[in-house]
Short mmCIF file of C-alpha atoms in Angstrom, two decimals:
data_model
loop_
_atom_site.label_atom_id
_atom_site.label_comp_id
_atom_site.label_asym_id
_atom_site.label_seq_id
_atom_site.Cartn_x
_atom_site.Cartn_y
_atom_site.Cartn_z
CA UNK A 59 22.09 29.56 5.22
CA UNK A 60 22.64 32.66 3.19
CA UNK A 61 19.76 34.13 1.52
CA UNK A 62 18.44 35.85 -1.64
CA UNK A 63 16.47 38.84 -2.39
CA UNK A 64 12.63 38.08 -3.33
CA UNK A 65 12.72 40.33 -6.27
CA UNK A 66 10.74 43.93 -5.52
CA UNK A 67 9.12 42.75 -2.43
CA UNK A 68 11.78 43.75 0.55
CA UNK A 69 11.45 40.31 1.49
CA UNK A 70 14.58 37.63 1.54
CA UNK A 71 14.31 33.64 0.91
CA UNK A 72 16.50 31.07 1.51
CA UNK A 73 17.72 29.68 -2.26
CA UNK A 74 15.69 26.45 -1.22
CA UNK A 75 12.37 26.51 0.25
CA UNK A 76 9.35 24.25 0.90
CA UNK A 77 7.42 22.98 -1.93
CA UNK A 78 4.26 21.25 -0.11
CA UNK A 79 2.37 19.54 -2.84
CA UNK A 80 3.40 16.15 -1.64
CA UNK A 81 2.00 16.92 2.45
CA UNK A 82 -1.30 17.62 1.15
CA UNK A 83 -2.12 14.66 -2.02
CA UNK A 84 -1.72 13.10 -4.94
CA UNK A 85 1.75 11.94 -4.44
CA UNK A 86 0.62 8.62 -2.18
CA UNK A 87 -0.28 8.73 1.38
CA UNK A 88 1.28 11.29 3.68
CA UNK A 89 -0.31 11.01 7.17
CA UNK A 90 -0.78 14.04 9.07
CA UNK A 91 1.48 13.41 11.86
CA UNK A 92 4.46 12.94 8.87
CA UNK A 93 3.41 15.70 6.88
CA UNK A 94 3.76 17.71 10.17
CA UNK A 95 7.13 16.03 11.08
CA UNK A 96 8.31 17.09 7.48
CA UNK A 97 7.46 20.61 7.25
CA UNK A 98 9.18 20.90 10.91
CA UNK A 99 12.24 19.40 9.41
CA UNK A 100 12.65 21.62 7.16
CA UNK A 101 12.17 25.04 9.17
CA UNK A 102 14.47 23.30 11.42
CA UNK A 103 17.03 23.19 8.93
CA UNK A 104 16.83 26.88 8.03
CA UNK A 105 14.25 26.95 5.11
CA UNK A 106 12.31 30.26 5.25
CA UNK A 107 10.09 30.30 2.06
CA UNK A 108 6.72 27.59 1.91
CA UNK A 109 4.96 27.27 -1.29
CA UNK A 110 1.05 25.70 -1.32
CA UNK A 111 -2.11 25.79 -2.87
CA UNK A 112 -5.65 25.48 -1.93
CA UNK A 113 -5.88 22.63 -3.88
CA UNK A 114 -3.70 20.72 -2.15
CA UNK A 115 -5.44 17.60 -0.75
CA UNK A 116 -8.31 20.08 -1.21
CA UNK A 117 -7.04 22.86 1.34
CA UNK A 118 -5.23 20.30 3.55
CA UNK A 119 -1.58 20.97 2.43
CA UNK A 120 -2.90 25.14 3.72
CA UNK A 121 -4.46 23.68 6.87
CA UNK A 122 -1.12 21.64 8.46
CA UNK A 123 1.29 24.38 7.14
CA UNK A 124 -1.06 26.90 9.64
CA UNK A 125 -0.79 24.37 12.41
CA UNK A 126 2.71 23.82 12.08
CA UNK A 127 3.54 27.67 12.38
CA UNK A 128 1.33 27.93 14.93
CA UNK A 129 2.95 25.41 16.92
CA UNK A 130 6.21 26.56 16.41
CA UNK A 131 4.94 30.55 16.86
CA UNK A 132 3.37 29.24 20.40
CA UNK A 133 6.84 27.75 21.43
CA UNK A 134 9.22 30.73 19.78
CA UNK A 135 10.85 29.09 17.55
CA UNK A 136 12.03 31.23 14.94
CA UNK A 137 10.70 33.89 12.62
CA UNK A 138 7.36 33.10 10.49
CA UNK A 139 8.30 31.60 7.05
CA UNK A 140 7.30 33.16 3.80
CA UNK A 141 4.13 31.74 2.81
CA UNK A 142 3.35 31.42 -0.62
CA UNK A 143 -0.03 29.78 -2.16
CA UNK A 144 -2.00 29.64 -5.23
CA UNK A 145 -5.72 29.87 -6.22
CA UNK A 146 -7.71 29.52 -9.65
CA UNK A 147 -7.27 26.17 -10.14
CA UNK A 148 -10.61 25.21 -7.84
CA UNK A 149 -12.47 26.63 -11.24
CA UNK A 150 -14.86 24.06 -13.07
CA UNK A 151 -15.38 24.24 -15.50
CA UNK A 152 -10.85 25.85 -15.18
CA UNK A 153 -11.47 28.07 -17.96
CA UNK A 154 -10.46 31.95 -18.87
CA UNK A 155 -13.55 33.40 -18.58
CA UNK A 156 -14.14 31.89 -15.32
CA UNK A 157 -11.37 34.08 -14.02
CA UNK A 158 -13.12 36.70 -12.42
CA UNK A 159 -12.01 38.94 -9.29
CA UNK A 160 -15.08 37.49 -7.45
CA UNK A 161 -13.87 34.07 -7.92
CA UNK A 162 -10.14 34.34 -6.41
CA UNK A 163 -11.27 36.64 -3.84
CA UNK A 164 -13.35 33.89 -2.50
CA UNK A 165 -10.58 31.40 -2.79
CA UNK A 166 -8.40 33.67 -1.41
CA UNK A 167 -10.52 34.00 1.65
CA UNK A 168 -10.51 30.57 1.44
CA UNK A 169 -6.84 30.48 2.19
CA UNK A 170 -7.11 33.25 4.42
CA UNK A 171 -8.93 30.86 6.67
CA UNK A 172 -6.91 27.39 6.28
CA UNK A 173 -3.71 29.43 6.85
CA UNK A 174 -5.27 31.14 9.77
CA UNK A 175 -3.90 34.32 9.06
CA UNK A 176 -5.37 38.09 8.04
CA UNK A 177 -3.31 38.57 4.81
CA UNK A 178 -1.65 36.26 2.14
CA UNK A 179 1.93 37.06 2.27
CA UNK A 180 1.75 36.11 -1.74
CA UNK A 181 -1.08 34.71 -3.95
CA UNK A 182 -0.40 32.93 -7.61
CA UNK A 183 -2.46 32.57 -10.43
CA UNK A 184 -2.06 28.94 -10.58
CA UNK A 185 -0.83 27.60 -13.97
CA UNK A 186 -4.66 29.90 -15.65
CA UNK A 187 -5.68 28.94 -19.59
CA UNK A 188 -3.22 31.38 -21.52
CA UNK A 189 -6.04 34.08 -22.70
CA UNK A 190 -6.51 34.74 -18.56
CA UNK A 191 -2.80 36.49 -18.58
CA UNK A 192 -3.61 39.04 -20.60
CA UNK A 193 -6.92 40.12 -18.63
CA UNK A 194 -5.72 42.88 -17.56
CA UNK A 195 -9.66 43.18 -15.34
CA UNK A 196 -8.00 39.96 -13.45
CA UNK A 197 -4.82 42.02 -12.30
CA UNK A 198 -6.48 45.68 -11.37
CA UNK A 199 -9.12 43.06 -9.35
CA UNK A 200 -5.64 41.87 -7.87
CA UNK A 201 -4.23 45.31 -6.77
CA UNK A 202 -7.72 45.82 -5.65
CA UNK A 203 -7.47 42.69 -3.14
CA UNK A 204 -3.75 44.28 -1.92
CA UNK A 205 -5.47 47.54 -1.08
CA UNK A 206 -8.15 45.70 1.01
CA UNK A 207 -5.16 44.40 2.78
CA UNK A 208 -6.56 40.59 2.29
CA UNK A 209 -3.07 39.57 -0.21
CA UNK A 210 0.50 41.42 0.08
CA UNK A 211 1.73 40.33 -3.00
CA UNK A 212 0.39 38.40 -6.14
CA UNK A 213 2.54 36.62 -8.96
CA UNK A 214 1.73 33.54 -11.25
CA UNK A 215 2.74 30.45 -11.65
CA UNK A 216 3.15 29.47 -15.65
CA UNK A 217 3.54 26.07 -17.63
CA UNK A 218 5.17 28.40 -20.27
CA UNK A 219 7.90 30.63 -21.14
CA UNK A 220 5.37 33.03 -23.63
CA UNK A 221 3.05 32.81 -20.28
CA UNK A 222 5.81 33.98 -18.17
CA UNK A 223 6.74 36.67 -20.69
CA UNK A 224 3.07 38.08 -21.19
CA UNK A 225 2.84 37.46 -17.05
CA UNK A 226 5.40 40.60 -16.18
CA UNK A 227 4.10 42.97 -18.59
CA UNK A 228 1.81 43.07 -15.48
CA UNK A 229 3.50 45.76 -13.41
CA UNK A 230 1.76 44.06 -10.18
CA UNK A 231 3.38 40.70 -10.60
CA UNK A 232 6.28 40.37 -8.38
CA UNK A 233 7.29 36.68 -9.06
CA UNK A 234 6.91 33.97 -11.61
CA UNK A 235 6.87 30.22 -10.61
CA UNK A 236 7.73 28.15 -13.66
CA UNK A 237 9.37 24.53 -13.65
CA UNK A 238 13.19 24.63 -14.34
CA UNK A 239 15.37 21.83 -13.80
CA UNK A 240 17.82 19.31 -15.64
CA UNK A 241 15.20 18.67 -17.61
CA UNK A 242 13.72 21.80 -18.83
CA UNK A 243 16.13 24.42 -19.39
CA UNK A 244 14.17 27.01 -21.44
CA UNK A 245 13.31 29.30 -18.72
CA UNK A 246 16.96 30.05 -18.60
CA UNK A 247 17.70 30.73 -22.63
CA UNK A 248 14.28 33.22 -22.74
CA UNK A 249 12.87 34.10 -19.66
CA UNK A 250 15.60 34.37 -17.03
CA UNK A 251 17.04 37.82 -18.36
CA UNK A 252 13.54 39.86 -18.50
CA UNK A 253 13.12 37.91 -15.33
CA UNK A 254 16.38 39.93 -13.84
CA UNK A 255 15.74 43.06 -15.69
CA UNK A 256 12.46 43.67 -14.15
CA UNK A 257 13.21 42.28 -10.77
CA UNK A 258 11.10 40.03 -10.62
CA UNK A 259 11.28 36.95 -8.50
CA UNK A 260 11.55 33.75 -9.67
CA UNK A 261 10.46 29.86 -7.98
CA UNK A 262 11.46 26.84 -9.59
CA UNK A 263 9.63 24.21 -9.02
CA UNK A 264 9.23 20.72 -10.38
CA UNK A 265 13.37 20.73 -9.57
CA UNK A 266 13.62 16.85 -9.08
CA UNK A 267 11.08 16.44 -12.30
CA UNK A 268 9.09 14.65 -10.03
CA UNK A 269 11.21 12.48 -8.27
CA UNK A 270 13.17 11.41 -11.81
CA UNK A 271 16.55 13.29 -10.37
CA UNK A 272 17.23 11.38 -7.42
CA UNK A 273 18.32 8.83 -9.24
CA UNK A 274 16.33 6.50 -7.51
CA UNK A 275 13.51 4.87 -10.16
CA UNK A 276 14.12 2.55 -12.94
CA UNK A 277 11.61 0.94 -15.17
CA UNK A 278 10.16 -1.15 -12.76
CA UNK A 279 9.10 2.04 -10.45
CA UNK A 280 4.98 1.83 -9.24
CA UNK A 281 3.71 4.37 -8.05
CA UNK A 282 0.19 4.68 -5.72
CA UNK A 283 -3.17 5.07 -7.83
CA UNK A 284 -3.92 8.61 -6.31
CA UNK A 285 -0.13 9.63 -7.05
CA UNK A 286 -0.10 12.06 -10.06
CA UNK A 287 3.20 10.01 -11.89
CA UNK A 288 0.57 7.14 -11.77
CA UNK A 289 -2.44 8.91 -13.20
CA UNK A 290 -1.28 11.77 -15.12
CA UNK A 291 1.44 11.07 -17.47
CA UNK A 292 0.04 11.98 -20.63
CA UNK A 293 -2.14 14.72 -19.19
CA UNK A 294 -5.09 13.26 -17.82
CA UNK A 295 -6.12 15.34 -14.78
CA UNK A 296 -3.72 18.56 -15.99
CA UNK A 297 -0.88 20.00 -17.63
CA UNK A 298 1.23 16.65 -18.27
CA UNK A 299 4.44 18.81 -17.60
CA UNK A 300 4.10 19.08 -14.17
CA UNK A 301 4.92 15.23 -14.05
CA UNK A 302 8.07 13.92 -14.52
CA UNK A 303 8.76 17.40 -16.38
CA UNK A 304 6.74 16.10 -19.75
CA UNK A 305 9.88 13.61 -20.80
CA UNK A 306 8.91 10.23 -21.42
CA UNK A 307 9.28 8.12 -18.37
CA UNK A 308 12.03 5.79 -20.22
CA UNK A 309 13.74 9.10 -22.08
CA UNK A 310 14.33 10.18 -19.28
CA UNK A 311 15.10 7.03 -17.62
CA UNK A 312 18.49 7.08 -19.85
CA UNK A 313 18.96 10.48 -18.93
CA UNK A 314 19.15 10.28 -15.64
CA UNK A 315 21.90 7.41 -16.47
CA UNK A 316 23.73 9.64 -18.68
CA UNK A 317 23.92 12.36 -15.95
CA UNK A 318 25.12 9.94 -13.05
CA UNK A 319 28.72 10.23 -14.14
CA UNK A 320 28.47 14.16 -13.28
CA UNK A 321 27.60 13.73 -10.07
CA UNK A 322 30.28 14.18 -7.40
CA UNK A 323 31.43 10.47 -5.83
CA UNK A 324 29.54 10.95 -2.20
CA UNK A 325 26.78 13.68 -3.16
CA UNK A 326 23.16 12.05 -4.15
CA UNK A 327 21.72 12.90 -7.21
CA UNK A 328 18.94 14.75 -5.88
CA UNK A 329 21.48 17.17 -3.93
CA UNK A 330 23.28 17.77 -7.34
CA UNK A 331 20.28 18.57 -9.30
CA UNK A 332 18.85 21.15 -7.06
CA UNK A 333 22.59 22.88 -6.71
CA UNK A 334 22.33 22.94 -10.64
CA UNK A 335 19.40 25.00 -10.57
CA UNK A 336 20.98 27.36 -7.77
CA UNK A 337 24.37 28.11 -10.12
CA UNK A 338 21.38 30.30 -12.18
CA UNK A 339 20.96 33.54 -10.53
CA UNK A 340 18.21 34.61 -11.70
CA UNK A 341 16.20 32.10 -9.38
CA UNK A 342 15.15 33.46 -6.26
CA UNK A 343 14.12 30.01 -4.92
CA UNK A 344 13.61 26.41 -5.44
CA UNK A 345 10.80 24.44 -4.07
CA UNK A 346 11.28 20.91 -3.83
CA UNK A 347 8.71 18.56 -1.94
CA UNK A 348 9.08 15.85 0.48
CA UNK A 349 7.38 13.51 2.45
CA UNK A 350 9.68 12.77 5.07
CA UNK A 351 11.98 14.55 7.74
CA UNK A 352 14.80 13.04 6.01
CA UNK A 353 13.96 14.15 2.53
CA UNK A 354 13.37 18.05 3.55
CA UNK A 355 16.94 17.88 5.46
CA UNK A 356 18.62 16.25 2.55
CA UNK A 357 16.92 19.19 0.20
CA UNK A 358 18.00 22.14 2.90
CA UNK A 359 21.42 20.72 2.48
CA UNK A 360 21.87 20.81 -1.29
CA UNK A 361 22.49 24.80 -0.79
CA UNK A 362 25.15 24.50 0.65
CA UNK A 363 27.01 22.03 -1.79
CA UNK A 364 30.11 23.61 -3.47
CA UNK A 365 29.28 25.36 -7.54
CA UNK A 366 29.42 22.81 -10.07
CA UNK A 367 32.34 23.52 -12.58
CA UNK A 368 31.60 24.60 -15.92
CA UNK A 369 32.62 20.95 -17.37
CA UNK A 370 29.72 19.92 -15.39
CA UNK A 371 27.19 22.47 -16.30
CA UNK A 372 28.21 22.05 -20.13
CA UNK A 373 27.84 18.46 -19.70
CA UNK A 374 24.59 18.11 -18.68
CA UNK A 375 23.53 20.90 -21.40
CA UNK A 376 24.79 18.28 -23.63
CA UNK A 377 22.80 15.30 -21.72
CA UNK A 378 19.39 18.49 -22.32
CA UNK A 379 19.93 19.09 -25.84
CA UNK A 380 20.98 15.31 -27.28
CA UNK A 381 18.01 13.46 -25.15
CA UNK A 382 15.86 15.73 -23.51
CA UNK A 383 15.23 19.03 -25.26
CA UNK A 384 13.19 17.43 -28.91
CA UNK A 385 10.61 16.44 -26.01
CA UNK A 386 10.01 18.87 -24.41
CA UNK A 387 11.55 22.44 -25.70
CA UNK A 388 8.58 23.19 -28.58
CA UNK A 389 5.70 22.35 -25.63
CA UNK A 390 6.70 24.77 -22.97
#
């Protein structure tokens, strides 16, 4: 699988990497044993870049991604992934002020210990109150924690395009997660080119808008009580953009009918959405989840799926602006 360069760092990602909300909770039950069988799949299949956070099934999503590489360091298989995770959001009450260097150094050592390793190959701000980007104590208390030699790199992670934008004013931040997908194309009319300019990285996550892209729900879709698309659609627990992208479940429901017809007669849905976020080059990578082996080999696949014509990419801008975009464009 070819790769692409991880903005400043020296580092090098595959365009699709590991995004390992779902092995850890609030996406139904994952057992251990399957979340392990997952993540194996897809460093089997090539993927070199995992992206976590300590509160992930509370540090368990940290805790099998450590065993995992340590099973697969112990029988040589391969070269250590790129580990990316994210602290801040273990806060309460999560507000700005609470953002202190004391409190993400000790849930940094935190990770340091579930991941089982002596530095943090990168640490995000996960998705802080808006006020906490332009602390500029927060980021020198960063490039303090790089010269103790506990992180190697520290970036964000944003619900916003302004966030993202006030983020890499930051000359410390070497990558910006924000959500960009079929569904929320933003990122790419006002963020993408400062994004490129600046070199920084950029992760896409929510790619599948939580499961919406495969094509695979309808109206009559239930979902687990301690799954987030059950429990969080209008915001409840946090930022009601990270599920199903902030589009109404039945919006988007039409949506995803409307963009069937673009999808290539043997390709699944899910395979074309995530190539549609790779034809944009200023993402580094994109990190969908999965729950089973099959899922992270299907996702590993999608990269190598032949560029979508510009019929096709105008098309579904079309699908964005007509259905999609009075939803959610103004929010984030």
């Amino acid at each position: 699988m070819h790769t692409r360069t991880f903005g400043r760092t020296g580092h090098s990602t595959t365009p699709i990497g590991f995004g390992a909300w779902a092995i850890g909770g609030t996406w139904g039950e994952v057992t251990w044993d399957d979340a392990k069988a997952t993540l194996h799949a897809a460093l089997d299949a090539g993927l070199t870049f995992i992206d976590t956070a300590d509160v992930y099934g509370d540090g368990r999503s940290e805790q099998i991604i450590a065993e995992v590489l340590a099973e697969r360091a112990a029988a040589g298989m391969g070269p250590r992934p790129f580990v990316a995770t994210k602290a801040g959001r273990r806060l309460s009450p999560h507000s700005a002020e609470a953002y202190t260097g004391t409190a993400i150094e000790s849930f940094i050592d935190r990770s340091l210990k579930n991941l089982r390793t002596d530095c943090l190959d990168l640490v995000q701000l996960h998705c802080p109150p808006t006020p906490v980007y332009r602390n500029a104590a927060l980021f020198d208390a960063l490039d303090a924690l790089k010269a103790k030699g506990k992180i190697a790199q520290y970036g964000v992670s944003v619900e916003t395009v302004d966030e993202a934008l006030t983020a890499i004013q930051h000359p410390g931040v070497v990558s910006v997660q924000i959500i960009y997908n079929l569904f929320r194309m933003k990122p790419a009319e006002r963020f993408f080119a400062q994004a490129r300019a600046q070199d920084v990285a950029v992760i896409a996550r929510v790619p599948l808008a939580s499961g919406l892209l495969t094509g695979k729900m309808n109206a009559n879709s239930q979902f687990a009580a301690d799954d987030h698309r059950a429990f969080n659609r209008n915001g409840e627990a946090f930022d009601k953009g990270e599920t199903f992208s902030g589009v109404p479940f039945d919006v988007a429901l039409d949506a995803v009918e409307a963009l069937r017809p673009l999808v290539p007669q043997g390709t699944a849905m899910a395979a074309f959405a995530l190539r549609w976020i790779l034809m944009e080059e200023a993402v580094t990578v994109v990190i969908p989840g999965a729950k089973t082996p099959d899922q992270a080999r299907a996702n590993a696949a999608a990269a190598d799926l032949p560029a979508l014509t510009p019929d096709q990419m105008q098309a579904a801008r079309d699908i964005y602006t007509r259905l999609i975009a009075p939803h959610v464009a103004h929010l984030w």
